[in-house]
Amino acid sequence: MRFVDLLNNAAWTATYRDVTLAPHSARRLVEQAASRLHHAEQTAQDALRSATGAGVAGVTVPASAPALADIRQLTVFCAFTPLETLLCYCIASRLGLLAAVLSPRTLPRFLDDIGPGLAVRLVAPSGHKLPDVAASYGALLLDLAPEPACGLDDALSDPASEPVFDPAFEPAPAPAQECRLVFNTSGTTGKPKRVLCAESRLIGNAAMVAGYLGLQASDRTLCTFPVHFMYGLSTSLCTLLTGGHIEYCDFLHSGLLASKVVGHGITVLPVIGDWADGLSERWQQLGHVPQRLLLLNASDRLTRQ
């Protein structure tokens, strides 16, 4: 299974700041973005062939010139919201890319550390101001805005309907390989370490976690962890696999987070140890005794030392 296959599960929904993403809307956005990205890549390759004379009759290419197939390309997505980040993962999956999905905060450091021999293609959702470092890469901007909320019921009522393609571009062909993702991990050396993960292994791991926890389609997950990193991504994949609902929010205070759990009927909450006391105190104040609440420990402890 691949990330893009999860868009065929018509049951899940994802929300961030009163914007809801449903499977039908996600498929439409991913297909349109993938078509445009594929078209841009074909145009760039044609321009490169023309400039180097590759494949042109009567033109001799120097032996030292690298073949187009030998150029390693990393597609770097800069996503600003959790919903945009989810869509970027699915676009990379749809095209079978070698990709990294980053936030505006982590993008500059990542690009500064790119070594020679790797061509970088920068892609970002439209409507945002990119970091200054992005100027030299000429980012391709994509429309990743979900459909208005008023059209959500129609989309959910007809989950099998086909995505609407942009008539300006042909649908992208099926990829020859699965998506491979580059992640930055924390370490003790003071410098981020990079690991390469295949999408099928990430989904397989999330499926094991969802099965172990007994996650259900009726579960509502509240996630404050960035989806650019593995824990936030794994939490999201668990929801998409089981057809539940995931709500993303920016962490402000454990007391406010506890109130949100109560007010929104949350049943799954990833936490770290430093939040435990504040959550417990607020729930006691509210008299909250949930019938079902899974606290997922994202740190090495759940109480203060």
Short mmCIF file of C-alpha atoms in Angstrom, two decimals:
data_model
loop_
_atom_site.label_atom_id
_atom_site.label_comp_id
_atom_site.label_asym_id
_atom_site.label_seq_id
_atom_site.Cartn_x
_atom_site.Cartn_y
_atom_site.Cartn_z
CA MET A 1 0.00 0.00 0.00
CA ARG A 2 1.08 3.56 -0.70
CA PHE A 3 0.15 6.98 0.71
CA VAL A 4 -1.95 7.83 -2.32
CA ASP A 5 -3.99 4.64 -1.83
CA LEU A 6 -5.24 6.02 1.49
CA LEU A 7 -7.19 8.65 -0.43
CA ASN A 8 -9.51 5.86 -1.56
CA ASN A 9 -10.63 5.27 2.02
CA ALA A 10 -13.75 7.41 2.01
CA ALA A 11 -14.27 7.39 5.79
CA TRP A 12 -11.49 9.61 7.20
CA THR A 13 -11.50 13.38 7.66
CA ALA A 14 -8.79 15.80 8.78
CA THR A 15 -9.24 19.28 10.21
CA TYR A 16 -6.99 22.24 10.93
CA ARG A 17 -8.23 25.68 11.97
CA ASP A 18 -11.81 25.18 10.75
CA VAL A 19 -10.63 23.81 7.39
CA THR A 20 -11.65 20.21 6.72
CA LEU A 21 -10.00 17.88 4.23
CA ALA A 22 -12.04 14.92 2.97
CA PRO A 23 -10.86 12.07 0.67
CA HIS A 24 -12.62 13.32 -2.47
CA SER A 25 -11.15 16.82 -2.13
CA ALA A 26 -7.73 15.36 -1.35
CA ARG A 27 -7.78 13.13 -4.45
CA ARG A 28 -8.71 16.09 -6.64
CA LEU A 29 -5.93 18.28 -5.26
CA VAL A 30 -3.32 15.52 -5.43
CA GLU A 31 -4.17 14.55 -9.01
CA GLN A 32 -4.12 18.14 -10.22
CA ALA A 33 -0.86 18.89 -8.45
CA ALA A 34 0.76 15.66 -9.69
CA SER A 35 -0.30 16.44 -13.28
CA ARG A 36 1.17 19.92 -13.11
CA LEU A 37 4.37 18.71 -11.46
CA HIS A 38 4.80 15.96 -14.06
CA HIS A 39 4.21 18.47 -16.87
CA ALA A 40 6.81 20.85 -15.40
CA GLU A 41 9.31 18.00 -15.15
CA GLN A 42 8.76 16.97 -18.78
CA THR A 43 9.17 20.58 -19.90
CA ALA A 44 12.41 20.93 -17.93
CA GLN A 45 13.80 17.70 -19.36
CA ASP A 46 12.94 18.78 -22.89
CA ALA A 47 14.70 22.11 -22.30
CA LEU A 48 17.76 20.31 -20.92
CA ARG A 49 17.89 17.97 -23.89
CA SER A 50 17.68 20.94 -26.22
CA ALA A 51 20.43 22.81 -24.37
CA THR A 52 22.80 19.83 -24.23
CA GLY A 53 21.90 18.35 -27.59
CA ALA A 54 20.96 15.05 -26.00
CA GLY A 55 18.84 13.02 -28.38
CA VAL A 56 19.15 15.59 -31.18
CA ALA A 57 20.31 14.22 -34.54
CA GLY A 58 23.70 15.52 -35.64
CA VAL A 59 24.64 16.86 -32.19
CA THR A 60 27.52 15.27 -30.31
CA VAL A 61 27.31 15.36 -26.52
CA PRO A 62 30.66 15.42 -24.64
CA ALA A 63 31.51 12.16 -22.92
CA SER A 64 31.88 14.02 -19.63
CA ALA A 65 28.29 15.28 -19.70
CA PRO A 66 26.01 13.32 -17.34
CA ALA A 67 23.13 11.42 -18.86
CA LEU A 68 19.67 12.65 -17.92
CA ALA A 69 18.89 9.32 -16.29
CA ASP A 70 22.00 9.66 -14.07
CA ILE A 71 20.94 12.96 -12.52
CA ARG A 72 19.55 12.31 -9.04
CA GLN A 73 16.69 14.64 -8.27
CA LEU A 74 15.29 15.38 -4.85
CA THR A 75 11.89 17.05 -4.75
CA VAL A 76 11.66 19.27 -1.67
CA PHE A 77 8.16 20.26 -0.55
CA CYS A 78 7.79 23.24 1.78
CA ALA A 79 4.40 22.89 3.48
CA PHE A 80 2.95 25.43 5.89
CA THR A 81 0.00 23.59 7.48
CA PRO A 82 -0.66 19.98 8.53
CA LEU A 83 -3.23 19.52 5.75
CA GLU A 84 -0.80 20.82 3.12
CA THR A 85 1.84 18.48 4.52
CA LEU A 86 -0.47 15.47 4.17
CA LEU A 87 -1.21 16.42 0.57
CA CYS A 88 2.50 16.82 -0.23
CA TYR A 89 3.21 13.30 1.00
CA CYS A 90 0.42 12.00 -1.25
CA ILE A 91 1.73 13.97 -4.26
CA ALA A 92 5.18 12.46 -3.74
CA SER A 93 3.53 9.04 -3.53
CA ARG A 94 1.45 9.61 -6.67
CA LEU A 95 4.60 10.35 -8.69
CA GLY A 96 6.95 7.89 -6.96
CA LEU A 97 9.40 10.64 -6.02
CA LEU A 98 12.52 10.84 -3.93
CA ALA A 99 11.27 13.64 -1.70
CA ALA A 100 11.53 15.57 1.54
CA VAL A 101 8.55 17.35 3.10
CA LEU A 102 9.71 20.23 5.26
CA SER A 103 8.37 23.20 7.19
CA PRO A 104 9.46 26.80 6.48
CA ARG A 105 11.53 26.67 9.68
CA THR A 106 13.51 23.55 8.70
CA LEU A 107 13.83 24.34 4.97
CA PRO A 108 16.84 26.73 5.09
CA ARG A 109 19.04 24.39 7.12
CA PHE A 110 18.09 21.43 4.94
CA LEU A 111 18.95 23.26 1.70
CA ASP A 112 22.23 24.57 3.13
CA ASP A 113 23.34 21.00 3.82
CA ILE A 114 22.56 19.67 0.33
CA GLY A 115 25.75 18.30 -1.17
CA PRO A 116 26.87 18.21 -4.80
CA GLY A 117 25.52 15.70 -7.27
CA LEU A 118 21.90 16.12 -6.26
CA ALA A 119 19.49 18.30 -8.21
CA VAL A 120 16.85 19.96 -6.01
CA ARG A 121 13.37 20.83 -7.21
CA LEU A 122 11.46 23.03 -4.75
CA VAL A 123 7.68 22.80 -4.58
CA ALA A 124 5.35 24.75 -2.28
CA PRO A 125 1.65 25.54 -1.85
CA SER A 126 0.59 28.90 -3.21
CA GLY A 127 -0.51 31.70 -0.91
CA HIS A 128 2.48 31.69 1.44
CA LYS A 129 5.73 33.64 1.77
CA LEU A 130 8.64 31.26 1.33
CA PRO A 131 11.93 31.66 3.24
CA ASP A 132 14.49 33.84 1.47
CA VAL A 133 16.70 30.84 0.69
CA ALA A 134 13.99 29.53 -1.64
CA ALA A 135 14.47 32.41 -4.09
CA SER A 136 17.47 30.79 -5.77
CA TYR A 137 15.52 27.57 -6.43
CA GLY A 138 12.54 29.01 -8.29
CA ALA A 139 9.81 27.16 -6.43
CA LEU A 140 6.91 25.64 -8.35
CA LEU A 141 3.70 26.77 -6.62
CA LEU A 142 0.71 24.44 -6.39
CA ASP A 143 -2.90 25.05 -5.40
CA LEU A 144 -3.50 22.86 -2.35
CA ALA A 145 -6.51 24.68 -0.89
CA PRO A 146 -9.30 22.23 0.06
CA GLU A 147 -12.81 22.74 -1.25
CA PRO A 148 -15.01 25.16 0.71
CA ALA A 149 -16.78 23.67 3.70
CA CYS A 150 -20.17 24.13 1.98
CA GLY A 151 -19.17 21.48 -0.57
CA LEU A 152 -17.96 18.97 2.01
CA ASP A 153 -21.29 17.15 2.45
CA ASP A 154 -21.59 16.60 -1.30
CA ALA A 155 -18.04 15.22 -1.44
CA LEU A 156 -18.68 12.85 1.45
CA SER A 157 -22.00 11.69 0.03
CA ASP A 158 -20.36 10.60 -3.22
CA PRO A 159 -16.95 9.20 -2.20
CA ALA A 160 -16.60 7.13 -5.41
CA SER A 161 -16.89 10.12 -7.72
CA GLU A 162 -13.84 10.80 -9.87
CA PRO A 163 -11.48 13.71 -9.18
CA VAL A 164 -11.80 16.74 -11.44
CA PHE A 165 -8.63 17.09 -13.51
CA ASP A 166 -7.16 20.35 -14.70
CA PRO A 167 -7.83 20.34 -18.47
CA ALA A 168 -4.54 22.18 -19.03
CA PHE A 169 -2.52 19.06 -18.16
CA GLU A 170 -2.79 15.37 -18.89
CA PRO A 171 -3.08 13.05 -15.86
CA ALA A 172 0.32 11.93 -14.61
CA PRO A 173 1.26 8.35 -15.52
CA ALA A 174 1.48 5.65 -12.87
CA PRO A 175 4.88 5.75 -11.12
CA ALA A 176 7.52 3.13 -11.82
CA GLN A 177 8.52 2.93 -8.15
CA GLU A 178 7.23 3.78 -4.72
CA CYS A 179 7.96 7.06 -3.01
CA ARG A 180 11.09 7.37 -0.88
CA LEU A 181 11.17 10.06 1.80
CA VAL A 182 14.09 11.82 3.45
CA PHE A 183 13.58 12.66 7.14
CA ASN A 184 15.69 14.67 9.53
CA THR A 185 16.13 12.99 12.89
CA SER A 186 17.50 14.46 16.10
CA GLY A 187 20.81 13.21 17.41
CA THR A 188 23.57 13.79 19.92
CA THR A 189 26.06 15.20 17.42
CA GLY A 190 24.37 18.61 17.20
CA LYS A 191 23.66 18.07 13.50
CA PRO A 192 20.46 16.52 12.12
CA LYS A 193 20.83 13.04 10.68
CA ARG A 194 19.00 12.08 7.54
CA VAL A 195 17.28 8.77 7.01
CA LEU A 196 15.61 7.40 3.88
CA CYS A 197 12.29 5.58 4.31
CA ALA A 198 10.09 3.86 1.74
CA GLU A 199 6.41 4.75 2.01
CA SER A 200 5.33 1.10 2.20
CA ARG A 201 7.38 0.58 5.36
CA LEU A 202 5.93 3.69 6.99
CA ILE A 203 2.40 2.52 6.23
CA GLY A 204 3.20 -0.99 7.43
CA ASN A 205 4.48 0.38 10.73
CA ALA A 206 1.39 2.58 11.14
CA ALA A 207 -0.87 -0.42 10.43
CA MET A 208 0.85 -2.40 13.20
CA VAL A 209 0.45 0.52 15.64
CA ALA A 210 -3.22 0.99 14.74
CA GLY A 211 -3.87 -2.72 15.20
CA TYR A 212 -2.03 -2.86 18.52
CA LEU A 213 -3.96 0.14 19.88
CA GLY A 214 -7.27 -1.13 18.54
CA LEU A 215 -8.01 2.13 16.73
CA GLN A 216 -11.52 2.42 15.28
CA ALA A 217 -13.31 4.46 12.66
CA SER A 218 -15.17 6.19 15.49
CA ASP A 219 -11.95 7.49 17.07
CA ARG A 220 -11.14 11.19 17.05
CA THR A 221 -7.43 12.01 17.27
CA LEU A 222 -5.99 15.34 18.38
CA CYS A 223 -2.44 15.85 17.10
CA THR A 224 -0.12 18.71 18.04
CA PHE A 225 3.00 17.07 16.60
CA PRO A 226 4.33 18.35 13.25
CA VAL A 227 3.38 16.09 10.34
CA HIS A 228 6.76 16.90 8.74
CA PHE A 229 8.32 14.52 11.28
CA MET A 230 7.78 10.81 11.78
CA TYR A 231 5.62 10.86 14.91
CA GLY A 232 3.10 13.30 13.48
CA LEU A 233 3.10 11.42 10.19
CA SER A 234 2.61 8.04 11.88
CA THR A 235 -0.30 9.42 13.93
CA SER A 236 -1.88 10.73 10.72
CA LEU A 237 -1.39 7.44 8.85
CA CYS A 238 -3.07 5.52 11.68
CA THR A 239 -6.16 7.71 11.29
CA LEU A 240 -6.25 7.46 7.50
CA LEU A 241 -5.87 3.68 7.67
CA THR A 242 -8.70 3.20 10.17
CA GLY A 243 -11.05 5.81 8.67
CA GLY A 244 -11.26 7.99 11.77
CA HIS A 245 -11.04 11.75 12.25
CA ILE A 246 -7.85 13.67 13.04
CA GLU A 247 -7.77 17.24 14.24
CA TYR A 248 -4.51 19.18 14.16
CA CYS A 249 -3.84 22.07 16.49
CA ASP A 250 -0.92 24.24 17.58
CA PHE A 251 0.15 23.47 21.15
CA LEU A 252 -0.27 26.42 23.51
CA HIS A 253 -0.73 25.05 27.02
CA SER A 254 -1.53 21.63 28.47
CA GLY A 255 -4.62 23.04 30.22
CA LEU A 256 -6.01 24.39 26.95
CA LEU A 257 -5.21 21.08 25.27
CA ALA A 258 -7.11 19.23 28.00
CA SER A 259 -10.14 21.48 27.47
CA LYS A 260 -10.01 20.83 23.73
CA VAL A 261 -10.04 17.09 24.35
CA VAL A 262 -13.23 17.45 26.39
CA GLY A 263 -14.98 19.87 24.03
CA HIS A 264 -14.20 17.96 20.84
CA GLY A 265 -14.84 14.39 22.04
CA ILE A 266 -11.21 13.34 21.51
CA THR A 267 -10.42 9.65 22.07
CA VAL A 268 -6.75 9.52 20.96
CA LEU A 269 -4.13 11.99 22.19
CA PRO A 270 -0.35 11.76 21.64
CA VAL A 271 1.45 13.47 24.55
CA ILE A 272 4.88 14.02 26.07
CA GLY A 273 5.72 13.73 29.75
CA ASP A 274 5.90 17.44 30.47
CA TRP A 275 2.20 17.79 29.65
CA ALA A 276 0.95 15.02 31.94
CA ASP A 277 0.42 17.02 35.13
CA GLY A 278 -1.31 19.92 33.38
CA LEU A 279 -3.65 17.59 31.51
CA SER A 280 -4.55 15.63 34.63
CA GLU A 281 -5.18 18.75 36.72
CA ARG A 282 -7.46 20.32 34.12
CA TRP A 283 -9.44 17.11 33.60
CA GLN A 284 -9.98 16.85 37.36
CA GLN A 285 -11.24 20.45 37.42
CA LEU A 286 -13.68 19.68 34.61
CA GLY A 287 -14.75 16.37 36.12
CA HIS A 288 -13.83 14.66 32.87
CA VAL A 289 -14.16 10.87 33.04
CA PRO A 290 -13.97 9.63 29.42
CA GLN A 291 -15.32 6.26 28.40
CA ARG A 292 -12.42 5.94 25.94
CA LEU A 293 -9.19 7.93 25.84
CA LEU A 294 -5.88 6.58 24.54
CA LEU A 295 -2.85 8.59 25.65
CA LEU A 296 0.09 7.83 23.36
CA ASN A 297 3.44 8.43 25.02
CA ALA A 298 5.72 10.27 22.60
CA SER A 299 8.54 10.63 25.15
CA ASP A 300 10.45 8.44 27.58
CA ARG A 301 8.27 9.35 30.58
CA LEU A 302 4.77 10.48 31.49
CA THR A 303 5.47 12.13 34.85
CA ARG A 304 7.96 14.69 36.01
CA GLN A 305 11.12 13.48 37.70
#
